[in-house]
PDB file of C-alpha atoms in Angstrom:
ATOM      1  CA  MET A 246     -34.570 -26.046 -72.180  1.00 52.00           C
ATOM      2  CA  LYS A 247     -31.091 -25.709 -73.614  1.00 49.00           C
ATOM      3  CA  LYS A 248     -30.459 -22.314 -71.131  1.00 46.00           C
ATOM      4  CA  LEU A 249     -32.001 -23.808 -68.167  1.00 44.00           C
ATOM      5  CA  ILE A 250     -29.749 -26.998 -68.581  1.00 47.00           C
ATOM      6  CA  ILE A 251     -26.694 -24.707 -68.941  1.00 45.00           C
ATOM      7  CA  PHE A 252     -27.895 -22.749 -66.087  1.00 42.00           C
ATOM      8  CA  ILE A 253     -28.164 -25.486 -64.017  1.00 46.00           C
ATOM      9  CA  PHE A 254     -24.941 -27.049 -64.480  1.00 46.00           C
ATOM     10  CA  LEU A 255     -22.735 -23.721 -63.335  1.00 42.00           C
ATOM     11  CA  LEU A 256     -25.239 -23.465 -60.480  1.00 42.00           C
ATOM     12  CA  LEU A 257     -23.849 -26.876 -59.146  1.00 47.00           C
ATOM     13  CA  THR A 258     -20.225 -25.872 -60.324  1.00 48.00           C
ATOM     14  CA  VAL A 259     -20.387 -23.350 -58.197  1.00 38.00           C
ATOM     15  CA  LEU A 260     -22.161 -25.409 -55.708  1.00 44.00           C
ATOM     16  CA  PHE A 261     -19.479 -27.307 -55.440  1.00 48.00           C
ATOM     17  CA  ILE A 262     -16.521 -24.674 -55.260  1.00 43.00           C
ATOM     18  CA  PHE A 263     -17.776 -22.784 -52.677  1.00 40.00           C
ATOM     19  CA  PRO A 264     -19.754 -25.298 -50.445  1.00 44.00           C
ATOM     20  CA  ILE A 265     -22.123 -23.949 -47.429  1.00 40.00           C
ATOM     21  CA  LYS A 266     -20.339 -22.833 -44.508  1.00 38.00           C
ATOM     22  CA  SER A 267     -21.575 -22.119 -41.137  1.00 46.00           C
ATOM     23  CA  SER A 268     -20.329 -18.725 -39.438  1.00 46.00           C
ATOM     24  CA  ALA A 269     -17.764 -18.164 -42.680  1.00 45.00           C
ATOM     25  CA  SER A 270     -16.223 -14.395 -42.860  1.00 43.00           C
ATOM     26  CA  ALA A 271     -18.151 -12.224 -44.522  1.00 43.00           C
ATOM     27  CA  ASP A 272     -15.458 -11.795 -47.259  1.00 45.00           C
ATOM     28  CA  THR A 273     -16.001 -15.340 -48.245  1.00 45.00           C
ATOM     29  CA  MET A 274     -19.667 -15.051 -48.958  1.00 49.00           C
ATOM     30  CA  PRO A 275     -21.007 -17.348 -51.575  1.00 50.00           C
ATOM     31  CA  PHE A 276     -23.413 -15.909 -54.340  1.00 49.00           C
ATOM     32  CA  TYR A 277     -25.221 -19.556 -55.093  1.00 48.00           C
ATOM     33  CA  ARG A 278     -28.586 -18.848 -54.312  1.00 49.00           C
ATOM     34  CA  LEU A 279     -31.954 -18.147 -56.391  1.00 48.00           C
ATOM     35  CA  ARG A 280     -33.333 -15.415 -55.013  1.00 61.00           C
ATOM     36  CA  PRO A 281     -30.531 -13.145 -54.192  1.00 65.00           C
ATOM     37  CA  GLU A 282     -31.359  -9.320 -53.385  1.00 69.00           C
ATOM     38  CA  GLU A 283     -28.949  -6.723 -52.358  1.00 82.00           C
ATOM     39  CA  LEU A 284     -27.643  -7.055 -48.539  1.00 86.00           C
ATOM     40  CA  THR A 285     -28.389  -4.132 -46.019  1.00 92.00           C
ATOM     41  CA  VAL A 286     -28.525  -2.994 -42.946  1.00 96.00           C
ATOM     42  CA  ARG A 287     -31.419  -4.572 -41.096  1.00 96.00           C
ATOM     43  CA  SER A 288     -30.764  -3.526 -37.604  1.00 97.00           C
ATOM     44  CA  GLN A 289     -27.897  -2.019 -35.423  1.00 98.00           C
ATOM     45  CA  PHE A 290     -28.083  -2.145 -31.819  1.00 98.00           C
ATOM     46  CA  PHE A 291     -25.116  -0.654 -29.176  1.00 97.00           C
ATOM     47  CA  THR A 292     -24.971  -0.145 -25.484  1.00 98.00           C
ATOM     48  CA  SER A 293     -22.740   1.547 -23.415  1.00 97.00           C
ATOM     49  CA  TYR A 294     -20.435   0.304 -20.745  1.00 96.00           C
ATOM     50  CA  TYR A 295     -17.744   3.466 -20.254  1.00 94.00           C
ATOM     51  CA  ASN A 296     -17.641   3.244 -16.765  1.00 93.00           C
ATOM     52  CA  SER A 297     -16.751  -0.683 -16.409  1.00 93.00           C
ATOM     53  CA  SER A 298     -13.702  -2.146 -15.420  1.00 94.00           C
ATOM     54  CA  ASP A 299     -10.792  -2.380 -17.321  1.00 94.00           C
ATOM     55  CA  GLU A 300     -11.287  -6.525 -16.825  1.00 95.00           C
ATOM     56  CA  ARG A 301     -15.115  -6.402 -17.865  1.00 96.00           C
ATOM     57  CA  LYS A 302     -14.038  -3.860 -20.959  1.00 96.00           C
ATOM     58  CA  HIS A 303     -11.429  -5.944 -22.077  1.00 96.00           C
ATOM     59  CA  ASN A 304     -13.998  -9.295 -21.915  1.00 96.00           C
ATOM     60  CA  ILE A 305     -15.927  -7.162 -23.969  1.00 97.00           C
ATOM     61  CA  CYS A 306     -14.053  -6.244 -26.910  1.00 97.00           C
ATOM     62  CA  LEU A 307     -12.593 -10.089 -27.023  1.00 97.00           C
ATOM     63  CA  ALA A 308     -15.854 -11.356 -27.407  1.00 97.00           C
ATOM     64  CA  SER A 309     -17.042  -8.687 -29.507  1.00 97.00           C
ATOM     65  CA  SER A 310     -13.823  -9.507 -31.877  1.00 97.00           C
ATOM     66  CA  LEU A 311     -14.808 -13.327 -32.134  1.00 97.00           C
ATOM     67  CA  LEU A 312     -18.458 -12.662 -33.148  1.00 97.00           C
ATOM     68  CA  ASN A 313     -17.756  -9.947 -35.696  1.00 97.00           C
ATOM     69  CA  ASN A 314     -18.106 -10.761 -39.468  1.00 96.00           C
ATOM     70  CA  THR A 315     -20.079 -14.060 -38.396  1.00 97.00           C
ATOM     71  CA  PHE A 316     -21.873 -15.408 -41.400  1.00 96.00           C
ATOM     72  CA  ILE A 317     -24.996 -17.358 -40.945  1.00 96.00           C
ATOM     73  CA  ASP A 318     -26.784 -19.224 -43.712  1.00 94.00           C
ATOM     74  CA  ILE A 319     -30.272 -19.446 -45.034  1.00 93.00           C
ATOM     75  CA  GLY A 320     -32.223 -21.540 -42.838  1.00 94.00           C
ATOM     76  CA  GLU A 321     -29.039 -22.151 -40.171  1.00 96.00           C
ATOM     77  CA  GLU A 322     -29.301 -21.366 -36.522  1.00 97.00           C
ATOM     78  CA  PHE A 323     -26.977 -19.118 -35.291  1.00 98.00           C
ATOM     79  CA  SER A 324     -25.429 -20.033 -31.892  1.00 98.00           C
ATOM     80  CA  PHE A 325     -23.837 -17.609 -29.493  1.00 98.00           C
ATOM     81  CA  ASN A 326     -21.633 -20.031 -27.182  1.00 97.00           C
ATOM     82  CA  LYS A 327     -20.336 -22.025 -30.011  1.00 96.00           C
ATOM     83  CA  THR A 328     -19.059 -18.840 -32.161  1.00 97.00           C
ATOM     84  CA  VAL A 329     -17.562 -17.143 -29.396  1.00 97.00           C
ATOM     85  CA  GLY A 330     -16.348 -20.094 -27.507  1.00 95.00           C
ATOM     86  CA  VAL A 331     -15.625 -21.157 -24.020  1.00 95.00           C
ATOM     87  CA  ARG A 332     -14.900 -18.015 -21.644  1.00 95.00           C
ATOM     88  CA  SER A 333     -11.983 -19.135 -19.905  1.00 93.00           C
ATOM     89  CA  LEU A 334      -8.560 -17.231 -18.867  1.00 96.00           C
ATOM     90  CA  GLU A 335      -6.629 -19.735 -20.991  1.00 96.00           C
ATOM     91  CA  ARG A 336      -8.520 -18.143 -24.275  1.00 95.00           C
ATOM     92  CA  GLY A 337      -8.084 -14.747 -22.734  1.00 95.00           C
ATOM     93  CA  PHE A 338     -10.875 -14.075 -20.853  1.00 96.00           C
ATOM     94  CA  LEU A 339     -10.385 -12.425 -17.317  1.00 95.00           C
ATOM     95  CA  GLU A 340     -12.387 -12.198 -13.487  1.00 91.00           C
ATOM     96  CA  ALA A 341     -14.938  -9.355 -13.416  1.00 91.00           C
ATOM     97  CA  LYS A 342     -18.291  -8.848 -12.430  1.00 85.00           C
ATOM     98  CA  ILE A 343     -20.875 -12.066 -13.080  1.00 85.00           C
ATOM     99  CA  ILE A 344     -24.458 -12.721 -11.645  1.00 82.00           C
ATOM    100  CA  SER A 345     -24.153 -16.031 -10.044  1.00 75.00           C
ATOM    101  CA  ASN A 346     -26.870 -17.696  -8.068  1.00 70.00           C
ATOM    102  CA  GLY A 347     -28.426 -14.164  -7.418  1.00 70.00           C
ATOM    103  CA  LYS A 348     -25.565 -12.395  -6.404  1.00 73.00           C
ATOM    104  CA  PHE A 349     -23.077 -10.125  -7.959  1.00 78.00           C
ATOM    105  CA  THR A 350     -19.863 -11.921  -7.832  1.00 81.00           C
ATOM    106  CA  GLU A 351     -16.275 -12.397 -10.008  1.00 82.00           C
ATOM    107  CA  GLY A 352     -16.235 -14.754 -12.899  1.00 85.00           C
ATOM    108  CA  VAL A 353     -14.347 -15.356 -15.731  1.00 90.00           C
ATOM    109  CA  GLY A 354     -15.489 -13.652 -18.354  1.00 90.00           C
ATOM    110  CA  GLY A 355     -17.560 -11.159 -16.733  1.00 92.00           C
ATOM    111  CA  GLY A 356     -19.342  -8.630 -19.194  1.00 94.00           C
ATOM    112  CA  VAL A 357     -19.770 -11.181 -22.190  1.00 97.00           C
ATOM    113  CA  CYS A 358     -23.543 -10.626 -21.293  1.00 97.00           C
ATOM    114  CA  GLN A 359     -23.823  -7.529 -22.387  1.00 97.00           C
ATOM    115  CA  VAL A 360     -22.901  -8.568 -25.617  1.00 98.00           C
ATOM    116  CA  SER A 361     -25.061 -11.549 -25.693  1.00 98.00           C
ATOM    117  CA  THR A 362     -27.647  -8.732 -24.850  1.00 98.00           C
ATOM    118  CA  THR A 363     -26.415  -6.321 -27.651  1.00 98.00           C
ATOM    119  CA  LEU A 364     -26.790  -8.972 -30.058  1.00 98.00           C
ATOM    120  CA  TYR A 365     -30.063 -10.286 -28.796  1.00 98.00           C
ATOM    121  CA  ASN A 366     -31.766  -6.841 -29.303  1.00 98.00           C
ATOM    122  CA  ALA A 367     -30.080  -6.193 -32.694  1.00 98.00           C
ATOM    123  CA  ILE A 368     -31.615  -9.828 -33.475  1.00 98.00           C
ATOM    124  CA  LEU A 369     -35.391  -8.969 -32.574  1.00 98.00           C
ATOM    125  CA  LEU A 370     -34.718  -5.561 -34.298  1.00 98.00           C
ATOM    126  CA  ALA A 371     -33.901  -7.508 -37.605  1.00 98.00           C
ATOM    127  CA  ASP A 372     -37.307  -9.582 -37.444  1.00 97.00           C
ATOM    128  CA  LEU A 373     -35.225 -12.720 -36.662  1.00 97.00           C
ATOM    129  CA  LYS A 374     -36.517 -15.658 -35.074  1.00 96.00           C
ATOM    130  CA  VAL A 375     -34.896 -16.213 -31.743  1.00 98.00           C
ATOM    131  CA  THR A 376     -34.621 -19.990 -30.596  1.00 98.00           C
ATOM    132  CA  GLU A 377     -33.315 -19.901 -27.167  1.00 98.00           C
ATOM    133  CA  TYR A 378     -32.693 -16.854 -24.487  1.00 97.00           C
ATOM    134  CA  HIS A 379     -32.108 -16.311 -20.693  1.00 97.00           C
ATOM    135  CA  PRO A 380     -32.972 -13.406 -18.693  1.00 96.00           C
ATOM    136  CA  HIS A 381     -30.964 -12.725 -15.941  1.00 95.00           C
ATOM    137  CA  SER A 382     -32.098 -13.474 -12.416  1.00 93.00           C
ATOM    138  CA  LEU A 383     -31.079  -9.977 -11.115  1.00 92.00           C
ATOM    139  CA  PRO A 384     -31.767  -6.336 -13.189  1.00 93.00           C
ATOM    140  CA  VAL A 385     -28.845  -5.488 -15.137  1.00 93.00           C
ATOM    141  CA  SER A 386     -27.971  -1.351 -15.714  1.00 93.00           C
ATOM    142  CA  TYR A 387     -26.942  -1.485 -19.100  1.00 96.00           C
ATOM    143  CA  ILE A 388     -30.749  -2.721 -20.826  1.00 97.00           C
ATOM    144  CA  ALA A 389     -34.154  -1.972 -19.949  1.00 97.00           C
ATOM    145  CA  PRO A 390     -35.874  -4.981 -18.292  1.00 97.00           C
ATOM    146  CA  SER A 391     -37.229  -7.765 -20.509  1.00 98.00           C
ATOM    147  CA  PHE A 392     -34.487  -7.152 -23.282  1.00 98.00           C
ATOM    148  CA  ASP A 393     -31.325  -9.026 -21.669  1.00 98.00           C
ATOM    149  CA  ALA A 394     -30.008 -12.186 -23.006  1.00 98.00           C
ATOM    150  CA  MET A 395     -27.735 -13.951 -20.212  1.00 97.00           C
ATOM    151  CA  VAL A 396     -25.066 -16.621 -21.518  1.00 96.00           C
ATOM    152  CA  SER A 397     -23.128 -18.828 -20.051  1.00 93.00           C
ATOM    153  CA  SER A 398     -20.521 -21.559 -21.457  1.00 87.00           C
ATOM    154  CA  ASN A 399     -22.291 -24.483 -19.444  1.00 83.00           C
ATOM    155  CA  TYR A 400     -26.013 -24.295 -19.420  1.00 87.00           C
ATOM    156  CA  ALA A 401     -27.091 -20.992 -21.182  1.00 95.00           C
ATOM    157  CA  ASP A 402     -26.946 -20.130 -25.028  1.00 97.00           C
ATOM    158  CA  LEU A 403     -28.106 -17.191 -27.311  1.00 98.00           C
ATOM    159  CA  LYS A 404     -29.882 -18.897 -30.528  1.00 98.00           C
ATOM    160  CA  PHE A 405     -31.624 -17.602 -33.911  1.00 98.00           C
ATOM    161  CA  LYS A 406     -32.469 -19.183 -36.892  1.00 97.00           C
ATOM    162  CA  ASN A 407     -31.904 -17.236 -40.361  1.00 96.00           C
ATOM    163  CA  THR A 408     -35.385 -17.448 -41.808  1.00 93.00           C
ATOM    164  CA  THR A 409     -35.031 -14.840 -44.385  1.00 94.00           C
ATOM    165  CA  ASN A 410     -34.312 -15.581 -48.200  1.00 91.00           C
ATOM    166  CA  ASN A 411     -30.493 -14.623 -48.235  1.00 92.00           C
ATOM    167  CA  PRO A 412     -27.172 -14.756 -45.763  1.00 94.00           C
ATOM    168  CA  ILE A 413     -26.805 -12.915 -42.537  1.00 95.00           C
ATOM    169  CA  ILE A 414     -23.712 -11.151 -41.790  1.00 96.00           C
ATOM    170  CA  ILE A 415     -23.087  -9.767 -37.775  1.00 97.00           C
ATOM    171  CA  GLN A 416     -21.017  -7.493 -37.431  1.00 97.00           C
ATOM    172  CA  SER A 417     -19.601  -6.170 -34.207  1.00 97.00           C
ATOM    173  CA  SER A 418     -17.249  -3.793 -33.043  1.00 97.00           C
ATOM    174  CA  ALA A 419     -16.430  -2.282 -29.548  1.00 96.00           C
ATOM    175  CA  ASN A 420     -14.297   0.220 -28.134  1.00 92.00           C
ATOM    176  CA  GLU A 421     -13.502   1.598 -24.429  1.00 82.00           C
ATOM    177  CA  ASN A 422     -17.062   3.343 -24.717  1.00 92.00           C
ATOM    178  CA  GLN A 423     -19.601   1.279 -26.555  1.00 96.00           C
ATOM    179  CA  ILE A 424     -20.301  -2.070 -27.775  1.00 98.00           C
ATOM    180  CA  LYS A 425     -22.434  -1.949 -31.561  1.00 98.00           C
ATOM    181  CA  ILE A 426     -23.614  -4.809 -33.928  1.00 98.00           C
ATOM    182  CA  THR A 427     -25.047  -4.771 -36.973  1.00 98.00           C
ATOM    183  CA  ILE A 428     -27.174  -7.333 -38.924  1.00 97.00           C
ATOM    184  CA  ILE A 429     -26.904  -7.177 -42.246  1.00 96.00           C
ATOM    185  CA  GLY A 430     -29.068  -9.159 -44.949  1.00 95.00           C
ATOM    186  CA  GLU A 431     -31.879  -8.951 -46.929  1.00 94.00           C
ATOM    187  CA  LYS A 432     -34.335  -5.708 -46.728  1.00 93.00           C
ATOM    188  CA  LYS A 433     -37.004  -5.861 -43.956  1.00 93.00           C
ATOM    189  CA  LYS A 434     -40.247  -5.736 -44.459  1.00 92.00           C
ATOM    190  CA  TYR A 435     -41.041  -3.821 -41.500  1.00 93.00           C
ATOM    191  CA  GLU A 436     -39.551  -1.083 -39.519  1.00 96.00           C
ATOM    192  CA  ILE A 437     -39.591  -2.642 -35.712  1.00 97.00           C
ATOM    193  CA  TYR A 438     -39.115  -0.805 -32.501  1.00 98.00           C
ATOM    194  CA  ARG A 439     -38.865  -2.060 -28.670  1.00 98.00           C
ATOM    195  CA  GLU A 440     -41.132  -1.202 -25.513  1.00 98.00           C
ATOM    196  CA  SER A 441     -39.705  -2.171 -21.646  1.00 98.00           C
ATOM    197  CA  LEU A 442     -42.792  -1.846 -19.477  1.00 98.00           C
ATOM    198  CA  VAL A 443     -42.122  -2.683 -15.715  1.00 97.00           C
ATOM    199  CA  LYS A 444     -45.568  -4.056 -13.720  1.00 97.00           C
ATOM    200  CA  GLU A 445     -44.602  -4.196 -10.232  1.00 96.00           C
ATOM    201  CA  ARG A 446     -41.422  -3.450  -8.283  1.00 95.00           C
ATOM    202  CA  LEU A 447     -39.941  -5.663  -5.650  1.00 94.00           C
ATOM    203  CA  PRO A 448     -38.993  -4.328  -2.257  1.00 92.00           C
ATOM    204  CA  ILE A 449     -35.419  -4.605  -0.486  1.00 90.00           C
ATOM    205  CA  GLU A 450     -34.779  -6.734   2.490  1.00 87.00           C
ATOM    206  CA  THR A 451     -32.854  -5.994   4.694  1.00 89.00           C
ATOM    207  CA  GLU A 452     -30.334  -8.362   6.649  1.00 85.00           C
ATOM    208  CA  TYR A 453     -28.368  -7.653   9.852  1.00 84.00           C
ATOM    209  CA  ILE A 454     -24.990  -9.188  10.407  1.00 83.00           C
ATOM    210  CA  PHE A 455     -23.562  -9.322  14.163  1.00 81.00           C
ATOM    211  CA  ASP A 456     -19.563  -7.949  13.755  1.00 71.00           C
ATOM    212  CA  ASP A 457     -18.329 -10.127  16.900  1.00 73.00           C
ATOM    213  CA  LYS A 458     -14.761  -9.699  15.421  1.00 70.00           C
ATOM    214  CA  ASN A 459     -14.887  -6.146  14.978  1.00 73.00           C
ATOM    215  CA  GLU A 460     -14.434  -6.507  11.203  1.00 71.00           C
ATOM    216  CA  TYR A 461     -16.098  -3.562  10.053  1.00 72.00           C
ATOM    217  CA  ASN A 462     -14.601  -0.892  12.101  1.00 74.00           C
ATOM    218  CA  LEU A 463     -17.883  -0.438  13.764  1.00 74.00           C
ATOM    219  CA  GLU A 464     -16.103   1.615  17.389  1.00 72.00           C
ATOM    220  CA  ASN A 465     -17.649   4.705  16.706  1.00 73.00           C
ATOM    221  CA  VAL A 466     -20.894   3.429  15.184  1.00 72.00           C
ATOM    222  CA  ASN A 467     -23.659   0.933  16.082  1.00 73.00           C
ATOM    223  CA  GLU A 468     -23.931  -0.091  12.541  1.00 77.00           C
ATOM    224  CA  LYS A 469     -22.640   0.289   8.707  1.00 77.00           C
ATOM    225  CA  PHE A 470     -24.149  -0.664   5.607  1.00 80.00           C
ATOM    226  CA  ILE A 471     -21.754  -3.795   3.788  1.00 75.00           C
ATOM    227  CA  GLU A 472     -24.118  -3.865   0.436  1.00 82.00           C
ATOM    228  CA  TYR A 473     -26.820  -1.879  -1.145  1.00 83.00           C
ATOM    229  CA  GLY A 474     -29.913  -3.908  -2.118  1.00 84.00           C
ATOM    230  CA  LYS A 475     -31.272  -2.993  -5.483  1.00 88.00           C
ATOM    231  CA  GLU A 476     -35.165  -3.552  -5.785  1.00 92.00           C
ATOM    232  CA  GLY A 477     -36.577  -6.332  -8.314  1.00 92.00           C
ATOM    233  CA  LEU A 478     -38.700  -6.015 -11.033  1.00 94.00           C
ATOM    234  CA  ILE A 479     -41.295  -7.942 -12.867  1.00 98.00           C
ATOM    235  CA  SER A 480     -41.846  -6.484 -16.111  1.00 98.00           C
ATOM    236  CA  GLU A 481     -42.939  -7.217 -20.045  1.00 98.00           C
ATOM    237  CA  GLY A 482     -41.358  -6.875 -23.435  1.00 98.00           C
ATOM    238  CA  PHE A 483     -43.430  -5.795 -26.322  1.00 98.00           C
ATOM    239  CA  LEU A 484     -41.938  -5.357 -30.572  1.00 98.00           C
ATOM    240  CA  ILE A 485     -43.713  -2.926 -32.368  1.00 98.00           C
ATOM    241  CA  TYR A 486     -44.081  -3.093 -35.941  1.00 98.00           C
ATOM    242  CA  LYS A 487     -44.750  -0.109 -38.421  1.00 97.00           C
ATOM    243  CA  LYS A 488     -45.155   0.225 -42.040  1.00 95.00           C
ATOM    244  CA  ASN A 489     -45.146   3.402 -43.639  1.00 92.00           C
ATOM    245  CA  GLY A 490     -45.095   5.160 -39.912  1.00 90.00           C
ATOM    246  CA  LYS A 491     -48.221   3.131 -38.975  1.00 96.00           C
ATOM    247  CA  ILE A 492     -48.266   0.246 -36.170  1.00 96.00           C
ATOM    248  CA  ILE A 493     -49.566  -3.241 -37.583  1.00 96.00           C
ATOM    249  CA  LEU A 494     -48.930  -4.978 -35.129  1.00 97.00           C
ATOM    250  CA  LYS A 495     -47.561  -4.999 -30.947  1.00 97.00           C
ATOM    251  CA  LYS A 496     -47.001  -8.198 -29.616  1.00 97.00           C
ATOM    252  CA  ARG A 497     -45.290  -9.179 -26.056  1.00 98.00           C
ATOM    253  CA  ILE A 498     -42.574 -11.159 -26.580  1.00 97.00           C
ATOM    254  CA  ARG A 499     -41.407 -12.044 -22.316  1.00 97.00           C
ATOM    255  CA  LYS A 500     -42.343 -11.654 -19.428  1.00 98.00           C
ATOM    256  CA  ASP A 501     -39.476 -11.931 -16.672  1.00 97.00           C
ATOM    257  CA  THR A 502     -39.388 -11.361 -13.065  1.00 97.00           C
ATOM    258  CA  TYR A 503     -35.649 -10.057 -11.506  1.00 96.00           C
ATOM    259  CA  LYS A 504     -35.244 -10.700  -7.811  1.00 93.00           C
ATOM    260  CA  SER A 505     -34.462  -7.821  -5.952  1.00 91.00           C
ATOM    261  CA  THR A 506     -30.952  -7.932  -3.721  1.00 88.00           C
ATOM    262  CA  LYS A 507     -30.804  -7.485   0.030  1.00 86.00           C
ATOM    263  CA  ASN A 508     -29.470  -4.575   2.080  1.00 87.00           C
ATOM    264  CA  ILE A 509     -26.694  -6.201   4.025  1.00 85.00           C
ATOM    265  CA  ILE A 510     -25.913  -4.129   7.449  1.00 86.00           C
ATOM    266  CA  ALA A 511     -23.083  -4.709  10.410  1.00 84.00           C
ATOM    267  CA  LYS A 512     -24.232  -4.205  13.375  1.00 83.00           C
ATOM    268  CA  LYS A 513     -22.638  -4.520  16.955  1.00 77.00           C
ATOM    269  CA  LYS A 514     -21.929  -7.584  18.921  1.00 70.00           C
ATOM    270  CA  SER A 515     -25.258  -8.080  21.020  1.00 61.00           C
ATOM    271  CA  LEU A 516     -24.888  -7.210  24.756  1.00 53.00           C
ATOM    272  CA  SER A 517     -28.412  -9.660  25.623  1.00 51.00           C
TER     273      SER A 517
END
């Protein structure tokens, strides 16, 4: 009984000195739980962006640095938007390609969705509970369908909850070629794999515009492609759980519809 009282006193003293902090650095992680386990790599995931613009690469590196060494306590819910913060020019983010209203356009923070997508896949492979995610409206090239996670400072977040018995640490690094995210925590019970299945391909439509002002230099041709469309998809995402090399569970986690984009063709002014 005396030993138990001393243990409880020491535990309360540690909790008083090292109060629980949300998103603390891994270097200051308190050791205060009754069920501590050796922390290990729960998952690791990377995506490539070597052919991106310099502005997009900059945004990915900046968001990755803001995400790196994030600490998530037992039972705590992580928020990408709270951790990375608002994507604005004042905070150092640049304009690059984004998807807005079903179209590719320029916007501040373009590329950050690749960071959130990379994290989303690391979360899934770490067997953590995703509590909020949002698909893109269009397919993206850096991840398989039904495994993307779009974020926006204004309305769309990526969240997950630490449902393990020990703290979680997110490590993130980015260079000119790829972003890699590692989830540190207690050992997993299962091996987890992803599977993307395309159920249907949505056709590309074509839109013609008449070049009344000769903006597209059609003197020697009757028509010219201005934008090339991209087919849409209906897809499903699955997680496969294995133990000792044997599949013990396969579950569908989501079904998505990605819109197609149109071919835009400029034509000479109609003579009729």
